[in-house]
Amino acid sequence: MSDGGSGEECTGSDDPNSVGFYSWVVPENKVYGDQVIASIFGVSDQELAAGAPIERVIRYINEGDRQRVAKAIHDAIVTGFAYQENYRVTHPDGRRIDVVANGRCLRDAEGVPYIYSGTVMIQPTAAAATDPLERHCRAALGLATKRHQMLAARYLTSALNVLGK
């Protein structure tokens, strides 16, 4: 991610920590996440440690993407199927960040949607995606997520972290 000023374009990162992890306790409407999630969505680490409302976390998703993303999240909660969406966040400092997010809503013993967990990964710029191994891993990650093969998606995300992308 960029550390630049207002209006700066930030569509990717060379930082190996560009994958954030979160869990949302749906009945309590509390999202917990790591520092990457806090940085992407302009929420403080303290807010996420205490559990921030989902509305606070997703407020900077670009207007053009927000309805589509909200519907996809809703559908994942209702169906229990995996979720994957690409969208753009405009950070409060003006940076524009392209991300790919995936997750799944797990249910409690009574079948009620309970914990929604997943990742948000900063998409690299076109220039940063020149490594063939990285491109293949990213393509495989997209396919694994689309096919609801979440274990494979986790391994591919780990591989991308090892590659430092």
PDB file of C-alpha atoms in Angstrom:
ATOM      1  CA  MET A   1       0.000   0.000   0.000  1.00  0.00           C
ATOM      2  CA  SER A   2       1.076   3.530  -0.575  1.00  0.00           C
ATOM      3  CA  ASP A   3       1.866   5.921   2.200  1.00  0.00           C
ATOM      4  CA  GLY A   4       1.269   8.932  -0.006  1.00  0.00           C
ATOM      5  CA  GLY A   5      -1.069  11.835   0.351  1.00  0.00           C
ATOM      6  CA  SER A   6      -4.563  12.719  -0.699  1.00  0.00           C
ATOM      7  CA  GLY A   7      -5.738  11.611  -4.119  1.00  0.00           C
ATOM      8  CA  GLU A   8      -2.844   9.255  -4.688  1.00  0.00           C
ATOM      9  CA  GLU A   9      -3.639   6.145  -6.697  1.00  0.00           C
ATOM     10  CA  CYS A  10      -3.011   2.943  -4.753  1.00  0.00           C
ATOM     11  CA  THR A  11      -4.178  -0.136  -6.545  1.00  0.00           C
ATOM     12  CA  GLY A  12      -1.704  -2.594  -5.093  1.00  0.00           C
ATOM     13  CA  SER A  13       1.228  -3.307  -2.862  1.00  0.00           C
ATOM     14  CA  ASP A  14       4.535  -5.089  -2.819  1.00  0.00           C
ATOM     15  CA  ASP A  15       4.062  -5.593   0.921  1.00  0.00           C
ATOM     16  CA  PRO A  16       3.771  -9.316   1.761  1.00  0.00           C
ATOM     17  CA  ASN A  17       1.304  -8.331   4.481  1.00  0.00           C
ATOM     18  CA  SER A  18      -1.235  -7.127   1.917  1.00  0.00           C
ATOM     19  CA  VAL A  19      -3.689  -9.897   2.860  1.00  0.00           C
ATOM     20  CA  GLY A  20      -5.971  -9.067   5.761  1.00  0.00           C
ATOM     21  CA  PHE A  21      -8.057 -11.479   7.824  1.00  0.00           C
ATOM     22  CA  TYR A  22     -11.373 -10.765   9.513  1.00  0.00           C
ATOM     23  CA  SER A  23     -14.216 -12.408  11.403  1.00  0.00           C
ATOM     24  CA  TRP A  24     -17.666 -10.899  11.756  1.00  0.00           C
ATOM     25  CA  VAL A  25     -19.949 -12.165  14.537  1.00  0.00           C
ATOM     26  CA  VAL A  26     -23.170 -11.638  12.612  1.00  0.00           C
ATOM     27  CA  PRO A  27     -25.775 -11.659  15.443  1.00  0.00           C
ATOM     28  CA  GLU A  28     -23.717  -9.110  17.418  1.00  0.00           C
ATOM     29  CA  ASN A  29     -22.698  -7.119  14.298  1.00  0.00           C
ATOM     30  CA  LYS A  30     -19.058  -7.017  15.434  1.00  0.00           C
ATOM     31  CA  VAL A  31     -16.175  -7.247  12.967  1.00  0.00           C
ATOM     32  CA  TYR A  32     -12.739  -8.191  14.243  1.00  0.00           C
ATOM     33  CA  GLY A  33      -9.749  -7.857  11.957  1.00  0.00           C
ATOM     34  CA  ASP A  34      -6.023  -7.499  11.706  1.00  0.00           C
ATOM     35  CA  GLN A  35      -3.907  -4.430  10.930  1.00  0.00           C
ATOM     36  CA  VAL A  36      -4.246  -4.932   7.181  1.00  0.00           C
ATOM     37  CA  ILE A  37      -8.052  -4.806   7.426  1.00  0.00           C
ATOM     38  CA  ALA A  38      -7.774  -1.690   9.612  1.00  0.00           C
ATOM     39  CA  SER A  39      -5.466  -0.035   7.091  1.00  0.00           C
ATOM     40  CA  ILE A  40      -7.541  -0.894   4.011  1.00  0.00           C
ATOM     41  CA  PHE A  41     -10.862   0.207   5.492  1.00  0.00           C
ATOM     42  CA  GLY A  42      -9.701   3.227   7.507  1.00  0.00           C
ATOM     43  CA  VAL A  43     -10.712   1.749  10.861  1.00  0.00           C
ATOM     44  CA  SER A  44      -8.458   1.899  13.917  1.00  0.00           C
ATOM     45  CA  ASP A  45      -6.828  -1.223  15.322  1.00  0.00           C
ATOM     46  CA  GLN A  46      -8.591  -0.475  18.619  1.00  0.00           C
ATOM     47  CA  GLU A  47     -12.027  -0.396  16.966  1.00  0.00           C
ATOM     48  CA  LEU A  48     -11.408  -3.770  15.335  1.00  0.00           C
ATOM     49  CA  ALA A  49     -10.061  -5.235  18.578  1.00  0.00           C
ATOM     50  CA  ALA A  50     -13.319  -4.210  20.283  1.00  0.00           C
ATOM     51  CA  GLY A  51     -15.484  -5.299  17.361  1.00  0.00           C
ATOM     52  CA  ALA A  52     -16.605  -2.619  14.910  1.00  0.00           C
ATOM     53  CA  PRO A  53     -20.046  -2.624  13.251  1.00  0.00           C
ATOM     54  CA  ILE A  54     -19.946  -3.864   9.649  1.00  0.00           C
ATOM     55  CA  GLU A  55     -21.337  -0.521   8.487  1.00  0.00           C
ATOM     56  CA  ARG A  56     -18.251   1.209   9.884  1.00  0.00           C
ATOM     57  CA  VAL A  57     -15.913  -1.223   8.138  1.00  0.00           C
ATOM     58  CA  ILE A  58     -17.488  -1.083   4.668  1.00  0.00           C
ATOM     59  CA  ARG A  59     -18.323   2.633   4.558  1.00  0.00           C
ATOM     60  CA  TYR A  60     -15.437   3.498   2.209  1.00  0.00           C
ATOM     61  CA  ILE A  61     -16.266   0.908  -0.449  1.00  0.00           C
ATOM     62  CA  ASN A  62     -16.844   2.936  -3.608  1.00  0.00           C
ATOM     63  CA  GLU A  63     -20.453   3.865  -4.209  1.00  0.00           C
ATOM     64  CA  GLY A  64     -20.543   2.031  -7.548  1.00  0.00           C
ATOM     65  CA  ASP A  65     -19.470  -1.226  -5.884  1.00  0.00           C
ATOM     66  CA  ARG A  66     -21.260  -0.974  -2.540  1.00  0.00           C
ATOM     67  CA  GLN A  67     -24.685  -2.361  -3.584  1.00  0.00           C
ATOM     68  CA  ARG A  68     -23.158  -5.296  -5.460  1.00  0.00           C
ATOM     69  CA  VAL A  69     -20.868  -6.156  -2.554  1.00  0.00           C
ATOM     70  CA  ALA A  70     -23.691  -5.833   0.000  1.00  0.00           C
ATOM     71  CA  LYS A  71     -25.878  -8.184  -2.060  1.00  0.00           C
ATOM     72  CA  ALA A  72     -23.049 -10.717  -2.420  1.00  0.00           C
ATOM     73  CA  ILE A  73     -22.425 -10.651   1.347  1.00  0.00           C
ATOM     74  CA  HIS A  74     -26.151 -11.021   2.031  1.00  0.00           C
ATOM     75  CA  ASP A  75     -26.371 -13.965  -0.381  1.00  0.00           C
ATOM     76  CA  ALA A  76     -23.388 -15.638   1.314  1.00  0.00           C
ATOM     77  CA  ILE A  77     -25.057 -15.239   4.714  1.00  0.00           C
ATOM     78  CA  VAL A  78     -28.361 -16.661   3.470  1.00  0.00           C
ATOM     79  CA  THR A  79     -26.908 -19.559   1.446  1.00  0.00           C
ATOM     80  CA  GLY A  80     -23.756 -20.394   3.385  1.00  0.00           C
ATOM     81  CA  PHE A  81     -21.857 -20.471   0.077  1.00  0.00           C
ATOM     82  CA  ALA A  82     -18.467 -18.848  -0.336  1.00  0.00           C
ATOM     83  CA  TYR A  83     -18.232 -15.207  -1.331  1.00  0.00           C
ATOM     84  CA  GLN A  84     -15.730 -13.539  -3.635  1.00  0.00           C
ATOM     85  CA  GLU A  85     -15.853  -9.998  -4.960  1.00  0.00           C
ATOM     86  CA  ASN A  86     -13.433  -7.515  -6.481  1.00  0.00           C
ATOM     87  CA  TYR A  87     -14.064  -3.894  -5.572  1.00  0.00           C
ATOM     88  CA  ARG A  88     -12.434  -0.559  -4.841  1.00  0.00           C
ATOM     89  CA  VAL A  89     -12.102   1.240  -1.531  1.00  0.00           C
ATOM     90  CA  THR A  90     -11.434   4.978  -1.319  1.00  0.00           C
ATOM     91  CA  HIS A  91      -9.505   5.384   1.923  1.00  0.00           C
ATOM     92  CA  PRO A  92     -10.200   8.483   4.046  1.00  0.00           C
ATOM     93  CA  ASP A  93      -6.726   9.793   3.093  1.00  0.00           C
ATOM     94  CA  GLY A  94      -7.718   9.697  -0.603  1.00  0.00           C
ATOM     95  CA  ARG A  95      -5.903   6.529  -1.672  1.00  0.00           C
ATOM     96  CA  ARG A  96      -7.841   4.237  -3.982  1.00  0.00           C
ATOM     97  CA  ILE A  97      -7.259   0.575  -3.206  1.00  0.00           C
ATOM     98  CA  ASP A  98      -8.378  -2.305  -5.438  1.00  0.00           C
ATOM     99  CA  VAL A  99      -9.102  -5.447  -3.436  1.00  0.00           C
ATOM    100  CA  VAL A 100     -10.378  -8.973  -3.822  1.00  0.00           C
ATOM    101  CA  ALA A 101     -12.358 -10.266  -0.859  1.00  0.00           C
ATOM    102  CA  ASN A 102     -13.550 -13.749  -0.038  1.00  0.00           C
ATOM    103  CA  GLY A 103     -15.271 -15.387   2.857  1.00  0.00           C
ATOM    104  CA  ARG A 104     -17.974 -17.675   4.104  1.00  0.00           C
ATOM    105  CA  CYS A 105     -20.664 -17.457   6.736  1.00  0.00           C
ATOM    106  CA  LEU A 106     -20.632 -20.338   9.196  1.00  0.00           C
ATOM    107  CA  ARG A 107     -23.694 -21.365  11.167  1.00  0.00           C
ATOM    108  CA  ASP A 108     -24.223 -22.294  14.792  1.00  0.00           C
ATOM    109  CA  ALA A 109     -25.631 -25.642  16.004  1.00  0.00           C
ATOM    110  CA  GLU A 110     -29.191 -24.494  15.197  1.00  0.00           C
ATOM    111  CA  GLY A 111     -28.233 -23.510  11.645  1.00  0.00           C
ATOM    112  CA  VAL A 112     -28.372 -19.759  12.302  1.00  0.00           C
ATOM    113  CA  PRO A 113     -25.721 -17.651  10.493  1.00  0.00           C
ATOM    114  CA  TYR A 114     -23.118 -16.845  13.119  1.00  0.00           C
ATOM    115  CA  ILE A 115     -19.505 -16.156  12.099  1.00  0.00           C
ATOM    116  CA  TYR A 116     -18.533 -14.725   8.732  1.00  0.00           C
ATOM    117  CA  SER A 117     -14.782 -15.098   8.179  1.00  0.00           C
ATOM    118  CA  GLY A 118     -12.569 -14.288   5.271  1.00  0.00           C
ATOM    119  CA  THR A 119      -9.749 -12.340   3.721  1.00  0.00           C
ATOM    120  CA  VAL A 120      -9.296  -9.105   1.829  1.00  0.00           C
ATOM    121  CA  MET A 121      -6.279  -8.957  -0.462  1.00  0.00           C
ATOM    122  CA  ILE A 122      -4.894  -5.821  -2.045  1.00  0.00           C
ATOM    123  CA  GLN A 123      -4.680  -6.280  -5.795  1.00  0.00           C
ATOM    124  CA  PRO A 124      -1.278  -5.531  -7.296  1.00  0.00           C
ATOM    125  CA  THR A 125      -0.780  -2.925  -9.973  1.00  0.00           C
ATOM    126  CA  ALA A 126      -0.324  -4.255 -13.500  1.00  0.00           C
ATOM    127  CA  ALA A 127       3.405  -3.533 -13.269  1.00  0.00           C
ATOM    128  CA  ALA A 128       3.728  -5.563 -10.055  1.00  0.00           C
ATOM    129  CA  ALA A 129       2.028  -8.593 -11.604  1.00  0.00           C
ATOM    130  CA  THR A 130       4.803  -9.392 -14.076  1.00  0.00           C
ATOM    131  CA  ASP A 131       6.118 -12.497 -12.303  1.00  0.00           C
ATOM    132  CA  PRO A 132       4.665 -15.560 -14.089  1.00  0.00           C
ATOM    133  CA  LEU A 133       4.497 -17.626 -10.878  1.00  0.00           C
ATOM    134  CA  GLU A 134       2.578 -14.845  -9.131  1.00  0.00           C
ATOM    135  CA  ARG A 135       0.159 -14.522 -12.068  1.00  0.00           C
ATOM    136  CA  HIS A 136      -0.476 -18.274 -12.067  1.00  0.00           C
ATOM    137  CA  CYS A 137      -1.000 -18.340  -8.297  1.00  0.00           C
ATOM    138  CA  ARG A 138      -3.427 -15.412  -8.513  1.00  0.00           C
ATOM    139  CA  ALA A 139      -5.330 -17.081 -11.362  1.00  0.00           C
ATOM    140  CA  ALA A 140      -5.478 -20.339  -9.392  1.00  0.00           C
ATOM    141  CA  LEU A 141      -6.662 -18.425  -6.303  1.00  0.00           C
ATOM    142  CA  GLY A 142      -9.491 -16.897  -8.323  1.00  0.00           C
ATOM    143  CA  LEU A 143     -10.555 -20.322  -9.644  1.00  0.00           C
ATOM    144  CA  ALA A 144     -10.323 -22.003  -6.250  1.00  0.00           C
ATOM    145  CA  THR A 145     -12.457 -19.304  -4.655  1.00  0.00           C
ATOM    146  CA  LYS A 146     -15.001 -19.368  -7.471  1.00  0.00           C
ATOM    147  CA  ARG A 147     -15.274 -23.165  -7.130  1.00  0.00           C
ATOM    148  CA  HIS A 148     -15.684 -22.884  -3.340  1.00  0.00           C
ATOM    149  CA  GLN A 149     -12.410 -24.760  -2.739  1.00  0.00           C
ATOM    150  CA  MET A 150     -11.485 -22.711   0.309  1.00  0.00           C
ATOM    151  CA  LEU A 151      -8.637 -24.962   1.520  1.00  0.00           C
ATOM    152  CA  ALA A 152      -6.919 -24.568  -1.849  1.00  0.00           C
ATOM    153  CA  ALA A 153      -7.567 -20.812  -1.686  1.00  0.00           C
ATOM    154  CA  ARG A 154      -5.902 -20.625   1.738  1.00  0.00           C
ATOM    155  CA  TYR A 155      -2.836 -22.517   0.477  1.00  0.00           C
ATOM    156  CA  LEU A 156      -2.600 -20.279  -2.589  1.00  0.00           C
ATOM    157  CA  THR A 157      -2.903 -17.156  -0.404  1.00  0.00           C
ATOM    158  CA  SER A 158      -0.070 -18.541   1.734  1.00  0.00           C
ATOM    159  CA  ALA A 159       2.000 -19.196  -1.390  1.00  0.00           C
ATOM    160  CA  LEU A 160       1.495 -15.595  -2.496  1.00  0.00           C
ATOM    161  CA  ASN A 161       2.630 -14.435   0.946  1.00  0.00           C
ATOM    162  CA  VAL A 162       5.798 -16.531   0.633  1.00  0.00           C
ATOM    163  CA  LEU A 163       6.450 -15.017  -2.785  1.00  0.00           C
ATOM    164  CA  GLY A 164       6.255 -11.640  -1.085  1.00  0.00           C
ATOM    165  CA  LYS A 165       3.438 -10.385  -3.322  1.00  0.00           C
TER     166      LYS A 165
END
